Coordinates of C-alpha atoms in Angstrom, one line a residue:
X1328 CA 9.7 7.4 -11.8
X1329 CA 10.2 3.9 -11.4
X1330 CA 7.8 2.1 -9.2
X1331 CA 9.2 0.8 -5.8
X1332 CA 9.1 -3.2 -5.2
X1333 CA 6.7 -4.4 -2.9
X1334 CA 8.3 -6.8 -1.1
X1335 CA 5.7 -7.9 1.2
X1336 CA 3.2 -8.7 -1.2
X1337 CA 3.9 -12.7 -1.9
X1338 CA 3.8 -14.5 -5.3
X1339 CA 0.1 -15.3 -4.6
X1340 CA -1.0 -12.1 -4.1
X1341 CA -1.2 -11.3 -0.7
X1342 CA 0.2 -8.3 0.9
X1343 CA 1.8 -8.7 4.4
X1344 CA 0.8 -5.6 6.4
X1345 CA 0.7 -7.3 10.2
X1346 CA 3.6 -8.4 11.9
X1347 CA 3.8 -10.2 15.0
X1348 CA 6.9 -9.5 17.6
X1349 CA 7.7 -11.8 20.0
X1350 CA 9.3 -10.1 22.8
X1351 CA 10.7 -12.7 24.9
X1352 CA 10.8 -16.6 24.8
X1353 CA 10.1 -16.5 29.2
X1354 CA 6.3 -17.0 30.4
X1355 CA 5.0 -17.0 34.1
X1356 CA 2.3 -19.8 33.1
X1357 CA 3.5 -23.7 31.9
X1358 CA 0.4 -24.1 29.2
X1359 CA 0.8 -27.8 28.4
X1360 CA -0.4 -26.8 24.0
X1361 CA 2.4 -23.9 24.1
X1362 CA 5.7 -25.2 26.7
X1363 CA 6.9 -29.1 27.1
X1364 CA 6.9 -30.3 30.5
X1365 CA 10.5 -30.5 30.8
X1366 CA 10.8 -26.5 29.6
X1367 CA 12.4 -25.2 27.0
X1368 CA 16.3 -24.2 26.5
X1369 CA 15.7 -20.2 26.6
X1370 CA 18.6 -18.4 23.5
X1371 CA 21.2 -16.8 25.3
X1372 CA 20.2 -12.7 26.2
X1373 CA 23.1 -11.8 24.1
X1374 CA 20.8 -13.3 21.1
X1375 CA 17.5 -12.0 21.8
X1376 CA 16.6 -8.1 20.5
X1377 CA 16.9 -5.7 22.4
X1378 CA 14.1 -2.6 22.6
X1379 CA 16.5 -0.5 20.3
X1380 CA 16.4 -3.5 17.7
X1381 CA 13.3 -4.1 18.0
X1382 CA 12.2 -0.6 17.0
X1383 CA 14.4 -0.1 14.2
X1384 CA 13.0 -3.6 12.4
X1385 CA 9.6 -2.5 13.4
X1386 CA 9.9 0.8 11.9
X1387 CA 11.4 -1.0 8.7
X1388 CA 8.2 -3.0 8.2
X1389 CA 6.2 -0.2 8.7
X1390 CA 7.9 2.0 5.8
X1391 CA 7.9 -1.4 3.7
X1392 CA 4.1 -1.3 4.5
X1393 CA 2.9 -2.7 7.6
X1394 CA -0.1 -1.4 9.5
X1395 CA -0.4 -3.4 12.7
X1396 CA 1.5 -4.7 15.1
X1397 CA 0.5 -7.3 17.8
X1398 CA 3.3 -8.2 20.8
X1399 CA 3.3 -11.5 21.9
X1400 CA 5.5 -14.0 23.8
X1401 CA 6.2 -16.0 25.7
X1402 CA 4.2 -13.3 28.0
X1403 CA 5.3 -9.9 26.4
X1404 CA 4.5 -8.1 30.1
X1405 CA 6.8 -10.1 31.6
X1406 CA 10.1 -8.5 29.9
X1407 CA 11.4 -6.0 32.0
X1408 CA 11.5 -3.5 29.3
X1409 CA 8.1 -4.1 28.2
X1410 CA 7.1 -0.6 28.9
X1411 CA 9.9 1.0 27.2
X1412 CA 8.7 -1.2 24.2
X1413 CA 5.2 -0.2 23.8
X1414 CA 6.0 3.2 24.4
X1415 CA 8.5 2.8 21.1
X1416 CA 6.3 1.3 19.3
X1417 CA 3.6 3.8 20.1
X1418 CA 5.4 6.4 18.0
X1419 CA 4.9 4.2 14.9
X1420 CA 1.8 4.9 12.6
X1421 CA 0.4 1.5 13.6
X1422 CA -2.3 0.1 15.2
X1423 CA -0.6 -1.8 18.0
X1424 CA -1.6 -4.1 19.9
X1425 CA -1.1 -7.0 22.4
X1426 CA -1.8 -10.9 23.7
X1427 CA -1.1 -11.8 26.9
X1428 CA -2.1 -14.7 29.5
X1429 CA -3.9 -11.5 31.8
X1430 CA -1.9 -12.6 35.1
X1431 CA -0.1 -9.2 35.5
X1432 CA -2.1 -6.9 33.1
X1433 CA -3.5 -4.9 35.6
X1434 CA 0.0 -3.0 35.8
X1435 CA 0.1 -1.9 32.3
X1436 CA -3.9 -0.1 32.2
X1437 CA -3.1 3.4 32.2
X1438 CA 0.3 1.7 29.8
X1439 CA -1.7 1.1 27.1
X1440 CA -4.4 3.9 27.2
X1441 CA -1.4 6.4 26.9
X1442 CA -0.1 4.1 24.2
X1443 CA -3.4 3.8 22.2
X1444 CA -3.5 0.3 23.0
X1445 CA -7.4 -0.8 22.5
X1446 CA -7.5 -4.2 21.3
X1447 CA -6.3 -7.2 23.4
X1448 CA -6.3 -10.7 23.8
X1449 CA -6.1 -13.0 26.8
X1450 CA -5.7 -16.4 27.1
X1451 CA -7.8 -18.6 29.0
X1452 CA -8.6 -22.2 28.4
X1453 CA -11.0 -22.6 31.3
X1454 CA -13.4 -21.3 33.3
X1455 CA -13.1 -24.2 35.9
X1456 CA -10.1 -23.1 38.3
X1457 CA -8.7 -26.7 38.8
X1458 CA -8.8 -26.9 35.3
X1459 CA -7.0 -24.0 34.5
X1460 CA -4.3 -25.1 37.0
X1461 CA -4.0 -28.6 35.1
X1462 CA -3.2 -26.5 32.0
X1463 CA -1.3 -23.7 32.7
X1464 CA 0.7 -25.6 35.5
X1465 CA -0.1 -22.4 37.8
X1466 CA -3.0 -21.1 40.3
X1467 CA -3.7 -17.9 38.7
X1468 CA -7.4 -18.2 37.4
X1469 CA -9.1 -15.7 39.7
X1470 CA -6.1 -13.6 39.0
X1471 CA -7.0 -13.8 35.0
X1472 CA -10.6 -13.7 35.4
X1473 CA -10.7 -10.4 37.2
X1474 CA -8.0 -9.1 35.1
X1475 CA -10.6 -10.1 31.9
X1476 CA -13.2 -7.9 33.9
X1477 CA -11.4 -5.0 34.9
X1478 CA -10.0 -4.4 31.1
X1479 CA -13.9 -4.9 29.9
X1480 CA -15.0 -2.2 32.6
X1481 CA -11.4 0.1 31.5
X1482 CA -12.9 0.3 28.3
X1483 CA -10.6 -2.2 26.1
X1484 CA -12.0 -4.4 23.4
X1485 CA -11.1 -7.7 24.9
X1486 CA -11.0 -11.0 23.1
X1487 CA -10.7 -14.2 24.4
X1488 CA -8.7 -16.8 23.3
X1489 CA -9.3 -20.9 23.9
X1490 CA -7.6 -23.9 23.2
X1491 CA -9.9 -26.7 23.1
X1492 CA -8.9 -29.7 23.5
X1493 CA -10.9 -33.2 23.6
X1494 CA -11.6 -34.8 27.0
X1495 CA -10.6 -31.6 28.7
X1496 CA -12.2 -28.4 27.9
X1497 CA -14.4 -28.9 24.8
X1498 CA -17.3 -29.7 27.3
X1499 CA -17.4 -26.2 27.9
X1500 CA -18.1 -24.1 24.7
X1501 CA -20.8 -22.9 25.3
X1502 CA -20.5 -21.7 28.9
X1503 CA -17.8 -19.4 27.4
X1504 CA -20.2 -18.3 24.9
X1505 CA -22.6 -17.5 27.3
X1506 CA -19.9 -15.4 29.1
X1507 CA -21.5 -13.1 26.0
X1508 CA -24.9 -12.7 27.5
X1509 CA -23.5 -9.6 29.9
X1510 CA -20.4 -9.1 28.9
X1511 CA -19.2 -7.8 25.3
X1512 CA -16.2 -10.1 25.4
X1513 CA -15.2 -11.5 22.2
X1514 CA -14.5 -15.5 22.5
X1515 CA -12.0 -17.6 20.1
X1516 CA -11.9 -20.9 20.1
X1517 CA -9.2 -22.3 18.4
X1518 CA -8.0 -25.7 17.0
X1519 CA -5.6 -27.1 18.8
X1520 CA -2.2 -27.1 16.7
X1521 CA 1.0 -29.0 16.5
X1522 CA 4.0 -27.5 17.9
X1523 CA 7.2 -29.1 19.3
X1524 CA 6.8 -30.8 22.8
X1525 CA 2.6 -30.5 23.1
X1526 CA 2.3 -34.5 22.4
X1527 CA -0.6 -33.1 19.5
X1528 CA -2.5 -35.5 17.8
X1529 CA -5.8 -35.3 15.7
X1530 CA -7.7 -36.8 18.4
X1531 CA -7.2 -34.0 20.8
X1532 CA -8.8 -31.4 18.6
X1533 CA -11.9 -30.0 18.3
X1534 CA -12.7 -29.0 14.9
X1535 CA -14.8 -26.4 13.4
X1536 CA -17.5 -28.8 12.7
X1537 CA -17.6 -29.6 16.0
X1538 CA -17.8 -27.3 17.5
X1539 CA -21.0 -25.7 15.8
X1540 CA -22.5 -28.7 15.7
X1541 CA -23.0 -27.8 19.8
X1542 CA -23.6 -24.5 19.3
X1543 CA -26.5 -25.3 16.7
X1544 CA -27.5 -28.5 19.3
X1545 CA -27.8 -25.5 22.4
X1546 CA -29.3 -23.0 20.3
X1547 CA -32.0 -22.7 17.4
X1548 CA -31.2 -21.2 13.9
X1549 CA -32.5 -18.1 14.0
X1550 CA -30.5 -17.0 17.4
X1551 CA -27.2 -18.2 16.1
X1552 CA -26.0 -14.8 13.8
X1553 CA -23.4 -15.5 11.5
X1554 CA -21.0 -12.5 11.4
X1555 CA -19.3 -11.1 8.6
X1556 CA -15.3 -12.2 8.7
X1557 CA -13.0 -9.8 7.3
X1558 CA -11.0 -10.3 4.5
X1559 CA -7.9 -10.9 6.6
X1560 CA -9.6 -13.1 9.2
X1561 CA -8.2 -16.3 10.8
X1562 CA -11.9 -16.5 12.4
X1563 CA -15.4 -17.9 11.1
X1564 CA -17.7 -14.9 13.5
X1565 CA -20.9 -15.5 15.1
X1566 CA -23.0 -13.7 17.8
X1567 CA -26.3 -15.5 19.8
X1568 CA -29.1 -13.3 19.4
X1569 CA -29.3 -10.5 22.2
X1570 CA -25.7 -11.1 23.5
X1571 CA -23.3 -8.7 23.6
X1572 CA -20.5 -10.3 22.9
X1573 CA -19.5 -12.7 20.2
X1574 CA -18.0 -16.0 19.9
X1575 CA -15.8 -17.0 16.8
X1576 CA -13.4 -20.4 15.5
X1577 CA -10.1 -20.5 14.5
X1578 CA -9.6 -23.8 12.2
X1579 CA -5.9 -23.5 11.1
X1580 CA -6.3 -27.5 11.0
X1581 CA -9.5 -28.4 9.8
X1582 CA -10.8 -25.0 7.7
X1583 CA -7.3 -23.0 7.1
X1584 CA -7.3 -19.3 6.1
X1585 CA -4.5 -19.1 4.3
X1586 CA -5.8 -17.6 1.5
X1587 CA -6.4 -14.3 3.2
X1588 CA -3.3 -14.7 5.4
X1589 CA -1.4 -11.0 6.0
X1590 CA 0.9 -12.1 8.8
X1591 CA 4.3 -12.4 9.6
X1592 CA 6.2 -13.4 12.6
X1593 CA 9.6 -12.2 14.1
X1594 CA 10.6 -14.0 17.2
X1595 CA 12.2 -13.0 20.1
X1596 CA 15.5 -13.8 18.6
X1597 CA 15.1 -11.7 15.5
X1598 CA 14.0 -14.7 13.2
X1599 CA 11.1 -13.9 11.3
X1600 CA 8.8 -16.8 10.4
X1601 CA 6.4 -16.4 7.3
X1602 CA 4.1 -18.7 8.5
X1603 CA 3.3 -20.8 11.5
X1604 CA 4.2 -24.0 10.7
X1605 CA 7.2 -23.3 8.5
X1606 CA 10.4 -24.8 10.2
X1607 CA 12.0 -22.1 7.9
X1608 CA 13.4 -19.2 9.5
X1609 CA 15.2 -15.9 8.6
X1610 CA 17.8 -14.6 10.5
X1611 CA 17.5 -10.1 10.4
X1612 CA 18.8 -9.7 13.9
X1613 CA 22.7 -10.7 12.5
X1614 CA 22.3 -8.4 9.4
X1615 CA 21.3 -5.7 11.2
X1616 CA 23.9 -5.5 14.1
X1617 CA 26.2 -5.6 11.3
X1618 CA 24.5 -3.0 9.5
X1619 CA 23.4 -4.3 6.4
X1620 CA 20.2 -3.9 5.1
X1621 CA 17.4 -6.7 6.0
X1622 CA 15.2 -5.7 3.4
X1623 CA 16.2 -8.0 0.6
X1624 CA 16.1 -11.2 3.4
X1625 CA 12.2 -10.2 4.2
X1626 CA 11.7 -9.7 0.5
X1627 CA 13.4 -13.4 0.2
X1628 CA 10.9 -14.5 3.1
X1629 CA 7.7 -13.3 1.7
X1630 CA 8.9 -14.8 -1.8
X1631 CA 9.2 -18.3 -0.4
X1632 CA 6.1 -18.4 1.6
X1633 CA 3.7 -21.6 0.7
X1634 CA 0.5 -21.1 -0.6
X1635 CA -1.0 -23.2 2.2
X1636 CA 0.5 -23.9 5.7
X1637 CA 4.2 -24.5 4.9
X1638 CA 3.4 -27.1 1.9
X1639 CA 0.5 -28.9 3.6
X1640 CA -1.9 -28.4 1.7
X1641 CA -4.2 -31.4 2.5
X1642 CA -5.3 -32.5 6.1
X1643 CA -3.2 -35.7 5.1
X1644 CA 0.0 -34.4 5.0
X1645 CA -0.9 -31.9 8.1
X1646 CA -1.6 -35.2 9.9
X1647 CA 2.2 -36.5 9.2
X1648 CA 3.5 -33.3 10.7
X1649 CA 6.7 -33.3 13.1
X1650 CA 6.5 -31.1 15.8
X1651 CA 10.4 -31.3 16.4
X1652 CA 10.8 -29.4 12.9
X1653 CA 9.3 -26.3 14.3
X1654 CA 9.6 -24.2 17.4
X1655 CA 7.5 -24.7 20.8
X1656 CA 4.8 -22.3 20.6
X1657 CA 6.3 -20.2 23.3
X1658 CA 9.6 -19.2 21.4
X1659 CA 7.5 -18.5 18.1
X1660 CA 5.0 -15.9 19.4
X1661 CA 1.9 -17.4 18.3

């Protein structure tokens, strides 16, 4: 018997078993690295997929080969239909799971137990409430914070994901590590990235470097673990020596992982994205309402991917890189 393609293995190897879903462009927070100022111009409903559509191309990735599933946004709780969703999805042999910004979490608990739900991430950039208002445009860090601690004591493996960003936030790395000490949260600082509307530059990040050059400045070399990272990772892993939790860096800029990269992205508006900062897009929501297959435009998808962040493949040509020839943040789905 002839053997079946696999189309989500790329021409370099690497086989695309995690897909991302965006469930909706909307978001209850503003966060100034993820929305312009001004907003964004939402895609008509009649464009975005709906929980029937977004089943059936979830179920085709899974029986091309993919084994995890993350929802993401915008805030994915904030679709009216979320539940409905992860209740779909839940039937799928995946391991599903979620990031959200934690506001309205609290609703979904008993949700996600039923659904198998155990992993999730929530975003917070601050642990100074002022702070947190300046970057999210919104006065919902004691909401968040509580939120953070009631999943930790409902049993959920929670990570914790940070933007850090130069004069704002990066003086406080290692209070969030030390959020550790008690708790067995799971911190992730990562780069901030170029996206269109977020004003990035290079000298708003905080690189990898950086950032354990504090860590190794606050603590001495034999309490600073290093972890070992997975071969799919987008995270360099430590742990401080009788914490619980863990602390970990995401350097898409400065250290990139694409090498071990497994994901793909399908956004709200059933474009799927092969990698983050590709301005390329493929269109499966039109193919499938017309009932054509979509498998031979993901196969085309994976097949094009770059080796290395869309074609930039040194930090130079990363530092020429247009924002307004990619989405905001909030309409890809992280």
């Amino acid at each position: 018997m002839e053997k079946t393609k696999d189309i989500l293995t790329d021409t370099f190897g690497r086989k695309h078993n995690y897909l991302r879903i965006s469930l909706t462009e909307r978001c209850n927070l503003r966060c100034t690295y993820c929305m312009p100022a001004e907003g964004i111009q939402l895609s008509p409903k009649e464009h975005i997929m709906t929980y029937e559509e977004i089943y059936t191309i979830a179920a085709a990735f899974v029986k091309l080969g993919v084994t995890k599933i993350r929802l993401t946004g915008g805030e994915p709780l904030v679709r009216k239909d979320a539940a409905t969703i992860i209740e779909k999805l839940a039937s799928l042999p995946v391991e599903l799971t979620l990031t959200t910004n934690g506001v309205i979490v609290d609703r979904f608990v008993d949700l996600f137990k039923k659904s198998g739900i155990k992993n999730l991430n929530v975003s917070l950039d601050s642990l100074d409430a002022n702070k947190n208002k300046d970057i999210t445009r919104r006065s919902y860090f004691d909401k968040v914070y509580q939120n953070i601690l009631l999943l930790v004591k409902e049993g959920f493996n929670v990570k914790v994901n940070c933007v850090l960003m130069k004069g704002f936030n990066d003086n406080e790395t290692i209070d969030f590590i030390n959020l550790g000490k008690e708790l067995p949260l799971h911190i992730r600082f990562i780069e901030f990235m170029p996206f269109d509307g977020n004003r990035w530059n290079m000298d708003k990040m905080v690189s990898l470097q950086e950032i354990l050059s504090e860590v190794n400045a606050t603590f001495t070399k034999d309490e600073i673990i290093k972890l070992k990272d997975a071969p799919n990772d987008t995270t360099k892993s430590y742990q401080i020596k009788g914490y619980q939790g863990t602390f970990a860096i995401i350097s898409s800029v400065t250290n990139p992982f694409c090498d071990g990269c497994n994901r793909i992205r399908l956004t709200a508006n059933g474009q799927i994205k092969n990698c983050l900062f590709s301005s390329a897009e493929s269109d499966l929501l039109t193919p499938l309402r017309n009932g054509k297959s979509i498998n031979p435009i993901i196969d085309k998808a994976i097949q094009a991917k770059f080796k290395i962040r869309s074609g930039m493949d040194t930090l130079d040509k990363f530092k020429k890189i247009d924002g307004h020839n990619n989405r905001s943040m909030i309409t890809i789905g992280g």
